Amino acid sequence: QSFARATSLGCMLRHADCRECKSADSECSRHDHDTRGWPNPHNFADYCCFQLDVHQMGKPSTDVIEGLKLLSFDLDLIRVQCGGLTDPLAKYGFKMSMPILSIALLCTFHCLVNVIRPGLSSMNGLFNAVGQMMFIFFISLGLSVMSPFQCYNHPAGNEFSSLVASPQILCGTGDHIGLQAVAMVSVVFYIGLFLAVTGYAVVWYPVLISSDNIDFMKRFRFLFIRWDPRVHWFSLPLLAKNFLV
């Protein structure tokens, strides 16, 4: 999402309007593509044209694209500005609180289910559900967490640079430093903690499995159910790769 915003901004800076970009830039008509048939993401004009092509498809294609923005925690999709959340730091703080709110919602559902039908939902199942949610959204969460560290140089060639996610914020200013402080806490709390829990489960897997620890398997089912027991450790390098992506 951040790359899309940066490329769209670059296209609009070059031609003021995306539609003008499509007609004015001769590279758009050629549609340089990579080997997979997709527009070359390193070309601002091609990416701009690709966005226009998707937009001109109409529904349901545009609905699918808009819906996928939720996977990257795009708060603009739910119009948080209408609720008075316009400050970039407040928006980023709310975005970083969304995983905690989701976990709290799961815990509330767990408690309600057990009130209605005691014993139906276990703590092991709740832990596995939270872990599965973190595993699924790990890439999107990593992109959102690291967004305050992504800046781009101004096209004018001066010494200034702006934040990709919020171009109105100049990198290195007070607002940007505040965002980076929240981001570093989020990296430790979300990325670091989840990798540490995954590492713990991977290291203790052979020992606890040999002792028939059923609770351990239920708790960490989201990590080991998809792999052969001989490569039970594969979730750890996969998460590391997803974070680097």
XYZ file of N, CA and C in Angstrom:
735
model
N 0.824 -1.190 0.000
C 0.000 0.000 0.000
C 0.869 1.256 0.000
N 1.918 1.256 0.825
C 2.805 2.411 0.881
C 3.483 2.634 -0.462
N 3.874 1.528 -1.127
C 4.498 1.661 -2.444
C 3.503 2.229 -3.443
N 2.236 1.774 -3.324
C 1.217 2.269 -4.245
C 1.016 3.767 -4.081
N 1.003 4.224 -2.815
C 0.840 5.658 -2.585
C 2.031 6.441 -3.131
N 3.221 5.899 -2.925
C 4.419 6.601 -3.386
C 4.445 6.703 -4.900
N 4.088 5.596 -5.563
C 4.119 5.610 -7.026
C 3.018 6.494 -7.590
N 1.841 6.455 -6.952
C 0.761 7.323 -7.415
C 1.143 8.783 -7.223
N 1.773 9.105 -6.095
C 2.212 10.473 -5.847
C 3.243 10.901 -6.882
N 4.170 9.994 -7.188
C 5.180 10.329 -8.185
C 4.578 10.583 -9.544
N 3.581 9.780 -9.889
C 2.918 9.973 -11.185
C 2.191 11.303 -11.230
N 1.486 11.629 -10.147
C 0.740 12.882 -10.126
C 1.658 14.092 -10.098
N 2.836 13.959 -9.465
C 3.789 15.056 -9.457
C 4.355 15.316 -10.851
N 4.478 14.261 -11.645
C 5.027 14.413 -12.982
C 4.002 15.001 -13.942
N 2.732 14.628 -13.798
C 1.735 15.019 -14.790
C 0.478 15.651 -14.198
N 0.489 15.900 -12.889
C -0.581 16.607 -12.178
C -1.862 15.797 -12.046
N -2.112 14.905 -12.960
C -3.331 14.114 -12.873
C -3.079 12.760 -13.505
N -3.651 11.710 -12.905
C -3.375 10.361 -13.398
C -3.906 10.152 -14.812
N -5.028 10.739 -15.111
C -5.576 10.569 -16.466
C -4.697 11.290 -17.483
N -4.188 12.449 -17.098
C -3.264 13.151 -17.975
C -1.989 12.339 -18.137
N -1.600 11.674 -17.038
C -0.405 10.826 -17.091
C -0.577 9.741 -18.133
N -1.779 9.165 -18.185
C -1.998 8.060 -19.110
C -1.906 8.504 -20.558
N -2.385 9.710 -20.851
C -2.381 10.175 -22.230
C -1.080 10.883 -22.599
N -0.391 11.471 -21.607
C 0.769 12.296 -21.919
C 2.054 11.508 -22.003
N 2.190 10.467 -21.209
C 3.455 9.746 -21.159
C 3.435 8.629 -22.201
N 4.348 8.683 -23.122
C 4.363 7.692 -24.196
C 4.653 6.299 -23.678
N 5.329 6.216 -22.516
C 5.624 4.901 -21.961
C 4.353 4.189 -21.551
N 3.321 4.942 -21.218
C 2.054 4.327 -20.835
C 1.464 3.535 -21.994
N 1.592 4.071 -23.185
C 1.010 3.390 -24.332
C 1.734 2.102 -24.645
N 3.028 2.049 -24.280
C 3.793 0.833 -24.564
C 3.549 -0.238 -23.512
N 3.184 0.186 -22.273
C 2.916 -0.753 -21.183
C 4.075 -1.728 -21.003
N 5.225 -1.203 -20.603
C 6.348 -2.080 -20.304
C 5.944 -3.062 -19.226
N 6.153 -4.332 -19.467
C 5.754 -5.360 -18.519
C 6.971 -6.194 -18.143
N 6.861 -6.803 -16.963
C 7.912 -7.742 -16.585
C 7.550 -9.107 -17.137
N 8.312 -10.134 -16.773
C 8.141 -11.465 -17.354
C 6.834 -12.110 -16.964
N 6.178 -11.627 -15.891
C 4.917 -12.219 -15.471
C 3.721 -11.533 -16.102
N 3.940 -10.492 -16.910
C 2.844 -9.807 -17.561
C 2.284 -8.645 -16.790
N 2.865 -8.346 -15.603
C 2.397 -7.214 -14.821
C 3.147 -5.960 -15.221
N 2.532 -4.788 -15.034
C 3.244 -3.539 -15.316
C 4.489 -3.425 -14.453
N 5.523 -2.866 -15.023
C 6.787 -2.703 -14.311
C 6.608 -1.723 -13.166
N 6.750 -2.165 -11.884
C 6.473 -1.278 -10.755
C 7.489 -0.169 -10.613
N 8.619 -0.240 -11.321
C 9.635 0.804 -11.220
C 9.329 1.983 -12.137
N 8.271 1.862 -12.925
C 7.899 2.931 -13.840
C 6.639 3.595 -13.309
N 6.728 4.858 -12.881
C 5.597 5.554 -12.298
C 4.415 5.587 -13.253
N 4.675 5.866 -14.516
C 3.585 5.989 -15.489
C 2.862 4.668 -15.669
N 3.609 3.563 -15.760
C 2.983 2.257 -15.929
C 2.117 1.906 -14.729
N 2.630 2.206 -13.545
C 1.858 1.867 -12.350
C 0.588 2.706 -12.289
N 0.717 3.954 -12.669
C -0.453 4.837 -12.711
C -1.482 4.279 -13.686
N -1.041 3.845 -14.854
C -1.955 3.287 -15.852
C -2.598 2.007 -15.344
N -1.819 1.212 -14.631
C -2.354 -0.033 -14.082
C -3.477 0.256 -13.088
N -3.297 1.281 -12.241
C -4.348 1.656 -11.303
C -5.589 2.140 -12.030
N -5.393 2.910 -13.114
C -6.530 3.390 -13.887
C -7.274 2.232 -14.543
N -6.526 1.247 -15.065
C -7.159 0.098 -15.704
C -8.049 -0.642 -14.716
N -7.548 -0.829 -13.487
C -8.342 -1.505 -12.464
C -9.580 -0.687 -12.133
N -9.405 0.646 -12.013
C -10.528 1.508 -11.674
C -11.587 1.492 -12.767
N -11.153 1.439 -14.023
C -12.095 1.486 -15.133
C -12.823 0.164 -15.330
N -12.350 -0.903 -14.680
C -13.057 -2.185 -14.774
C -14.421 -2.108 -14.100
N -14.537 -1.203 -13.124
C -15.793 -1.085 -12.408
C -15.991 -2.203 -11.408
N -17.211 -2.337 -10.934
C -17.530 -3.383 -9.969
C -17.644 -4.724 -10.672
N -17.282 -5.856 -10.019
C -16.858 -5.991 -8.621
C -15.356 -5.831 -8.398
N -14.587 -5.542 -9.481
C -13.133 -5.463 -9.332
C -12.725 -4.377 -8.347
N -13.342 -3.198 -8.454
C -12.975 -2.111 -7.543
C -13.363 -2.435 -6.107
N -14.476 -3.160 -5.910
C -14.886 -3.538 -4.558
C -13.879 -4.490 -3.934
N -13.357 -5.414 -4.745
C -12.357 -6.355 -4.249
C -11.082 -5.620 -3.856
N -10.641 -4.689 -4.714
C -9.422 -3.926 -4.419
C -9.590 -3.106 -3.146
N -10.747 -2.459 -2.999
C -10.996 -1.664 -1.798
C -11.043 -2.545 -0.559
N -11.656 -3.726 -0.686
C -11.738 -4.632 0.452
C -10.388 -5.138 0.895
N -9.493 -5.355 -0.062
C -8.156 -5.845 0.280
C -7.360 -4.814 1.065
N -7.750 -3.543 1.010
C -7.039 -2.526 1.778
C -7.151 -2.763 3.278
N -8.207 -3.459 3.698
C -8.349 -3.766 5.116
C -7.218 -4.647 5.611
N -6.667 -5.487 4.717
C -5.572 -6.367 5.111
C -4.311 -5.588 5.416
N -4.228 -4.350 4.917
C -3.058 -3.529 5.213
C -3.389 -2.437 6.232
N -4.490 -2.632 6.963
C -4.892 -1.705 8.023
C -5.044 -0.277 7.491
N -5.677 -0.138 6.333
C -5.892 1.172 5.736
C -7.091 1.830 6.424
N -6.818 2.787 7.319
C -7.883 3.440 8.063
C -8.702 4.383 7.201
N -8.149 4.841 6.072
C -8.896 5.737 5.191
C -10.110 5.032 4.606
N -10.055 3.693 4.552
C -11.171 2.940 3.986
C -12.418 3.076 4.848
N -12.248 3.221 6.160
C -13.399 3.348 7.051
C -13.623 4.798 7.463
N -12.933 5.740 6.804
C -13.151 7.170 6.982
C -13.002 7.585 8.451
N -11.828 7.288 9.022
C -11.618 7.640 10.425
C -11.572 9.151 10.610
N -11.360 9.916 9.522
C -11.352 11.368 9.653
C -12.700 11.881 10.139
N -13.768 11.159 9.785
C -15.101 11.584 10.200
C -15.263 11.509 11.709
N -14.456 10.674 12.358
C -14.502 10.565 13.805
C -13.549 11.508 14.495
N -12.960 12.440 13.751
C -12.039 13.407 14.331
C -10.607 12.929 14.407
N -10.316 11.767 13.814
C -8.962 11.211 13.872
C -8.201 11.662 12.628
N -7.696 12.877 12.651
C -7.013 13.439 11.493
C -5.509 13.569 11.702
N -5.056 13.607 12.944
C -3.630 13.748 13.226
C -2.901 12.468 12.828
N -1.795 12.552 12.046
C -1.075 11.343 11.615
C -0.605 10.471 12.773
N -0.151 11.099 13.863
C 0.306 10.320 15.015
C -0.848 9.579 15.672
N -2.001 10.253 15.779
C -3.174 9.603 16.365
C -3.666 8.465 15.470
N -3.655 8.689 14.148
C -4.073 7.646 13.219
C -3.157 6.440 13.295
N -1.841 6.688 13.364
C -0.897 5.584 13.432
C -1.042 4.843 14.765
N -1.239 5.593 15.865
C -1.436 4.950 17.159
C -2.678 4.083 17.176
N -3.760 4.584 16.555
C -4.975 3.776 16.482
C -4.768 2.537 15.616
N -4.026 2.703 14.521
C -3.734 1.562 13.647
C -2.952 0.492 14.401
N -1.990 0.922 15.223
C -1.193 -0.032 15.979
C -1.976 -0.676 17.125
N -3.088 -0.062 17.507
C -3.914 -0.651 18.564
C -4.927 -1.651 18.012
N -5.087 -1.699 16.683
C -6.076 -2.593 16.091
C -5.829 -4.063 16.403
N -4.573 -4.573 16.354
C -4.364 -5.976 16.750
C -4.773 -6.247 18.193
N -4.479 -5.305 19.102
C -4.867 -5.494 20.502
C -6.391 -5.517 20.629
N -7.062 -4.625 19.907
C -8.529 -4.609 19.936
C -9.097 -5.913 19.377
N -8.448 -6.453 18.344
C -8.904 -7.723 17.770
C -8.725 -8.863 18.761
N -7.601 -8.879 19.464
C -7.366 -9.904 20.475
C -8.372 -9.769 21.615
N -8.666 -8.525 22.006
C -9.656 -8.300 23.058
C -11.035 -8.782 22.622
N -11.354 -8.604 21.334
C -12.633 -9.080 20.811
C -12.703 -10.606 20.855
N -11.601 -11.271 20.506
C -11.555 -12.731 20.586
C -11.720 -13.210 22.029
N -11.066 -12.524 22.958
C -11.184 -12.901 24.371
C -12.618 -12.706 24.867
N -13.256 -11.620 24.434
C -14.644 -11.373 24.824
C -15.565 -12.459 24.282
N -15.354 -12.835 23.021
C -16.144 -13.901 22.413
C -15.916 -15.223 23.143
N -14.653 -15.486 23.520
C -14.311 -16.701 24.270
C -15.074 -16.744 25.597
N -15.111 -15.625 26.307
C -15.805 -15.577 27.600
C -17.316 -15.737 27.429
N -17.890 -15.084 26.414
C -19.328 -15.186 26.182
C -19.739 -16.608 25.835
N -18.926 -17.267 25.002
C -19.227 -18.653 24.623
C -19.212 -19.557 25.847
N -18.239 -19.351 26.725
C -18.147 -20.192 27.920
C -19.245 -19.895 28.932
N -19.760 -18.657 28.907
C -20.893 -18.337 29.770
C -22.148 -19.049 29.272
N -22.343 -19.029 27.948
C -23.521 -19.673 27.365
C -23.414 -21.190 27.437
N -22.217 -21.680 27.111
C -22.004 -23.139 27.133
C -20.630 -23.411 27.727
N -20.550 -23.593 29.032
C -19.263 -23.771 29.711
C -18.430 -24.911 29.125
N -17.135 -24.607 28.940
C -16.205 -25.623 28.456
C -16.122 -25.756 26.957
N -16.966 -25.020 26.212
C -16.948 -25.167 24.751
C -15.681 -24.568 24.138
N -15.217 -23.452 24.676
C -14.002 -22.797 24.166
C -12.913 -22.879 25.237
N -11.756 -23.410 24.859
C -10.653 -23.588 25.808
C -9.625 -22.476 25.642
N -8.765 -22.320 26.650
C -7.687 -21.349 26.573
C -6.690 -21.733 25.485
N -6.479 -23.033 25.301
C -5.588 -23.473 24.218
C -6.142 -23.070 22.860
N -7.455 -23.197 22.703
C -8.078 -22.786 21.455
C -8.000 -21.288 21.236
N -8.175 -20.520 22.306
C -8.055 -19.068 22.210
C -6.639 -18.667 21.826
N -5.644 -19.288 22.454
C -4.246 -18.990 22.132
C -3.956 -19.326 20.675
N -4.477 -20.454 20.204
C -4.260 -20.861 18.815
C -4.931 -19.887 17.850
N -6.128 -19.393 18.207
C -6.835 -18.436 17.346
C -6.068 -17.121 17.245
N -5.548 -16.639 18.374
C -4.757 -15.404 18.357
C -3.491 -15.600 17.521
N -2.822 -16.739 17.718
C -1.618 -17.021 16.942
C -1.894 -17.126 15.458
N -3.011 -17.756 15.093
C -3.376 -17.877 13.682
C -3.643 -16.507 13.068
N -4.312 -15.636 13.817
C -4.583 -14.282 13.332
C -3.279 -13.515 13.115
N -2.344 -13.610 14.069
C -1.064 -12.931 13.938
C -0.265 -13.483 12.758
N -0.343 -14.790 12.553
C 0.392 -15.410 11.454
C -0.148 -14.940 10.106
N -1.464 -14.860 9.985
C -2.082 -14.474 8.721
C -1.759 -13.017 8.373
N -1.827 -12.141 9.373
C -1.650 -10.712 9.123
C -0.223 -10.236 9.396
N 0.723 -11.158 9.457
C 2.082 -10.788 9.839
C 2.718 -9.829 8.834
N 2.540 -10.087 7.542
C 3.127 -9.217 6.523
C 2.483 -7.834 6.563
N 1.144 -7.787 6.594
C 0.451 -6.501 6.641
C 0.814 -5.730 7.899
N 0.907 -6.441 9.021
C 1.271 -5.781 10.273
C 2.693 -5.257 10.206
N 3.591 -6.044 9.618
C 4.977 -5.587 9.474
C 5.083 -4.346 8.605
N 4.318 -4.305 7.512
C 4.327 -3.123 6.639
C 3.806 -1.896 7.370
N 2.737 -2.084 8.138
C 2.164 -0.956 8.871
C 3.102 -0.472 9.962
N 3.719 -1.402 10.663
C 4.628 -1.037 11.753
C 5.824 -0.254 11.223
N 6.349 -0.675 10.071
C 7.569 -0.066 9.541
C 7.309 1.167 8.684
N 6.053 1.545 8.481
C 5.754 2.673 7.600
C 6.387 3.997 8.046
N 6.572 4.281 9.359
C 7.226 5.548 9.722
C 8.701 5.631 9.333
N 9.279 4.517 8.903
C 10.690 4.532 8.509
C 10.864 4.645 6.997
N 9.752 4.803 6.272
C 9.815 4.845 4.813
C 9.616 6.281 4.338
N 10.682 6.881 3.841
C 10.644 8.256 3.338
C 11.023 8.276 1.858
N 10.651 9.337 1.177
C 11.051 9.511 -0.219
C 11.547 10.940 -0.403
N 12.525 11.107 -1.286
C 13.088 12.432 -1.559
C 12.134 13.259 -2.403
N 12.101 14.538 -2.160
C 11.235 15.418 -2.932
C 11.713 15.505 -4.385
N 10.778 15.526 -5.339
C 11.168 15.571 -6.765
C 11.987 16.797 -7.132
N 11.873 17.868 -6.350
C 12.609 19.090 -6.674
C 14.108 18.934 -6.499
N 14.530 17.859 -5.846
C 15.955 17.618 -5.673
C 16.568 18.347 -4.498
N 15.730 18.892 -3.597
C 16.276 19.566 -2.417
C 16.607 18.538 -1.339
N 17.004 19.056 -0.183
C 17.441 18.151 0.882
C 16.283 17.579 1.689
N 15.052 17.948 1.376
C 13.912 17.490 2.158
C 13.411 16.132 1.666
N 12.808 15.407 2.591
C 12.143 14.146 2.258
C 10.882 14.043 3.096
N 9.891 13.345 2.576
C 8.601 13.214 3.251
C 8.298 11.758 3.535
N 7.407 11.558 4.466
C 6.962 10.217 4.813
C 6.039 9.705 3.710
N 6.258 8.489 3.269
C 5.451 7.923 2.187
C 3.988 7.838 2.595
N 3.718 7.377 3.812
C 2.339 7.207 4.262
C 1.646 8.532 4.504
N 2.391 9.570 4.884
C 1.825 10.898 5.140
C 2.762 11.947 4.557
N 2.619 12.275 3.279
C 3.562 13.191 2.627
C 3.650 14.569 3.268
N 2.637 14.960 4.052
C 2.693 16.266 4.692
C 3.695 16.324 5.844
N 4.203 15.165 6.275
C 5.172 15.111 7.370
C 6.580 15.032 6.795
N 7.426 15.981 7.150
C 8.816 15.961 6.726
C 9.605 15.034 7.631
N 10.415 14.181 7.029
C 11.204 13.228 7.796
C 12.246 13.961 8.631
N 12.380 13.547 9.871
C 13.330 14.159 10.778
C 12.749 15.244 11.654
N 11.481 15.596 11.417
C 10.836 16.622 12.232
C 10.248 15.985 13.490
N 9.653 16.817 14.339
C 9.110 16.322 15.606
C 8.019 15.293 15.430
N 7.083 15.535 14.490
C 6.001 14.577 14.254
C 6.543 13.236 13.783
N 7.553 13.292 12.918
C 8.133 12.059 12.406
C 8.839 11.277 13.503
N 9.542 11.963 14.380
C 10.232 11.294 15.490
C 9.221 10.634 16.425
N 8.079 11.296 16.650
C 7.029 10.700 17.466
C 6.485 9.423 16.854
N 6.285 9.425 15.531
C 5.826 8.227 14.838
C 6.843 7.097 14.949
N 8.121 7.433 14.805
C 9.158 6.412 14.901
C 9.237 5.819 16.304
N 8.994 6.633 17.324
C 9.004 6.127 18.698
C 7.893 5.096 18.902
N 6.692 5.417 18.416
C 5.581 4.466 18.507
C 5.888 3.209 17.687
N 6.532 3.400 16.541
C 6.863 2.266 15.673
C 7.858 1.320 16.345
N 8.849 1.859 17.034
C 9.836 1.006 17.688
C 9.199 0.175 18.808
N 8.271 0.791 19.540
C 7.542 0.030 20.569
C 6.707 -1.069 19.918
N 6.071 -0.757 18.796
C 5.238 -1.734 18.088
C 6.081 -2.873 17.532
N 7.273 -2.562 17.041
C 8.156 -3.611 16.524
C 8.493 -4.612 17.625
N 8.812 -4.099 18.804
C 9.159 -4.982 19.924
C 7.938 -5.777 20.374
N 6.794 -5.080 20.513
C 5.605 -5.708 21.089
C 4.965 -6.719 20.138
N 4.880 -6.386 18.867
C 4.215 -7.262 17.909
C 5.202 -8.218 17.226
N 6.149 -7.656 16.488
C 7.048 -8.481 15.687
C 8.001 -9.276 16.580
N 8.689 -8.568 17.498
C 9.662 -9.241 18.349
C 9.028 -10.287 19.248
N 7.904 -9.946 19.887
C 7.255 -10.882 20.801
C 6.730 -12.111 20.074
N 6.132 -11.893 18.898
C 5.593 -13.039 18.150
C 6.714 -13.948 17.656
N 7.820 -13.363 17.196
C 8.968 -14.183 16.786
C 9.566 -14.931 17.975
N 9.580 -14.291 19.144
C 10.108 -14.954 20.339
C 9.231 -16.137 20.744
N 7.908 -15.968 20.710
C 6.991 -17.064 21.036
C 7.135 -18.198 20.032
N 7.278 -17.831 18.752
C 7.476 -18.852 17.715
C 8.784 -19.602 17.942
N 9.847 -18.884 18.267
C 11.131 -19.519 18.545
C 11.055 -20.459 19.735
N 10.344 -20.038 20.778
C 10.168 -20.899 21.955
C 9.466 -22.200 21.570
N 8.384 -22.084 20.796
C 7.633 -23.275 20.397
C 8.472 -24.201 19.523
N 9.262 -23.630 18.633
C 10.098 -24.443 17.736
C 11.175 -25.180 18.524
N 11.798 -24.508 19.471
C 12.884 -25.119 20.249
C 12.364 -26.243 21.134
N 11.204 -26.044 21.771
C 10.680 -27.024 22.716
C 9.798 -28.085 22.064
N 9.547 -27.958 20.772
C 8.680 -28.926 20.085
C 9.147 -30.378 20.245
N 10.396 -30.726 19.959
C 10.806 -32.142 20.084
C 10.653 -32.675 21.507
N 10.978 -31.856 22.498
C 10.912 -32.310 23.888
C 9.475 -32.538 24.329
N 8.599 -31.567 24.046
C 7.225 -31.645 24.522
C 6.400 -32.656 23.732
N 6.742 -32.861 22.479
C 6.035 -33.871 21.693
C 6.396 -35.272 22.189
N 7.658 -35.485 22.505
C 8.084 -36.801 23.006
C 7.459 -37.133 24.354
N 7.035 -36.097 25.098
C 6.390 -36.333 26.395
C 4.865 -36.308 26.289
N 4.356 -36.342 25.053
C 2.907 -36.380 24.790
C 2.164 -35.203 25.433
N 2.713 -34.014 25.252
C 2.075 -32.811 25.784
C 1.001 -32.343 24.790
N -0.231 -32.778 25.024
C -1.328 -32.469 24.114
C -1.676 -30.984 24.150
N -1.591 -30.388 25.340
C -1.907 -28.962 25.455
C -0.983 -28.111 24.583
N 0.277 -28.487 24.519
C 1.240 -27.756 23.699
C 0.836 -27.801 22.227
N 0.436 -28.983 21.765
C 0.047 -29.120 20.358
C -1.228 -28.334 20.050
N -2.169 -28.324 20.970
C -3.390 -27.550 20.747
C -3.092 -26.053 20.746
N -2.173 -25.638 21.609
C -1.863 -24.215 21.752
C -1.127 -23.678 20.535
N -0.223 -24.492 19.975
C 0.597 -24.038 18.852
C 0.243 -24.770 17.558
N -0.995 -25.151 17.440
C -1.441 -25.851 16.240
C -1.234 -25.008 14.991
N -1.396 -23.705 15.105
C -1.250 -22.800 13.955
C 0.165 -22.804 13.387
N 1.158 -23.215 14.188
C 2.549 -23.238 13.724
C 2.930 -24.560 13.075
N 2.406 -25.659 13.584
C 2.928 -26.970 13.186
C 1.990 -27.796 12.316
N 0.719 -27.424 12.227
C -0.234 -28.260 11.502
C 0.067 -28.317 10.010
N 0.709 -27.285 9.484
C 0.922 -27.217 8.033
C 2.229 -27.847 7.576
N 3.092 -28.241 8.506
C 4.407 -28.758 8.133
C 4.569 -30.215 8.547
N 5.432 -30.895 7.819
C 5.850 -32.242 8.209
C 6.638 -32.150 9.520
N 6.447 -33.075 10.452
C 7.169 -33.012 11.734
C 8.678 -32.908 11.592
N 9.231 -33.411 10.488
C 10.683 -33.330 10.300
C 11.156 -31.909 10.022
N 10.236 -31.039 9.588
C 10.586 -29.631 9.334
C 9.658 -28.737 10.156
N 9.448 -29.114 11.414
C 8.554 -28.362 12.282
C 9.024 -26.925 12.488
N 10.312 -26.671 12.239
C 10.921 -25.373 12.485
C 10.680 -24.381 11.348
N 10.004 -24.794 10.296
C 9.948 -23.974 9.086
C 9.165 -22.678 9.280
N 8.280 -22.623 10.266
C 7.515 -21.393 10.495
C 8.423 -20.227 10.862
N 9.531 -20.512 11.554
C 10.410 -19.439 12.001
C 11.099 -18.730 10.832
N 11.777 -19.466 9.916
C 12.350 -18.758 8.759
C 11.294 -18.156 7.840
N 10.090 -18.765 7.805
C 9.028 -18.190 6.982
C 8.591 -16.834 7.521
N 8.459 -16.727 8.830
C 8.092 -15.441 9.437
C 9.186 -14.407 9.241
N 10.440 -14.846 9.373
C 11.547 -13.922 9.156
C 11.556 -13.413 7.718
N 11.288 -14.310 6.786
C 11.227 -13.906 5.366
C 10.070 -12.943 5.133
N 8.917 -13.220 5.731
C 7.755 -12.345 5.558
C 8.011 -10.956 6.139
N 8.736 -10.878 7.247
C 9.034 -9.581 7.825
C 9.992 -8.791 6.928
N 10.989 -9.490 6.347
C 11.925 -8.806 5.449
C 11.225 -8.351 4.175
N 10.214 -9.089 3.745
C 9.433 -8.675 2.570
C 8.737 -7.356 2.854
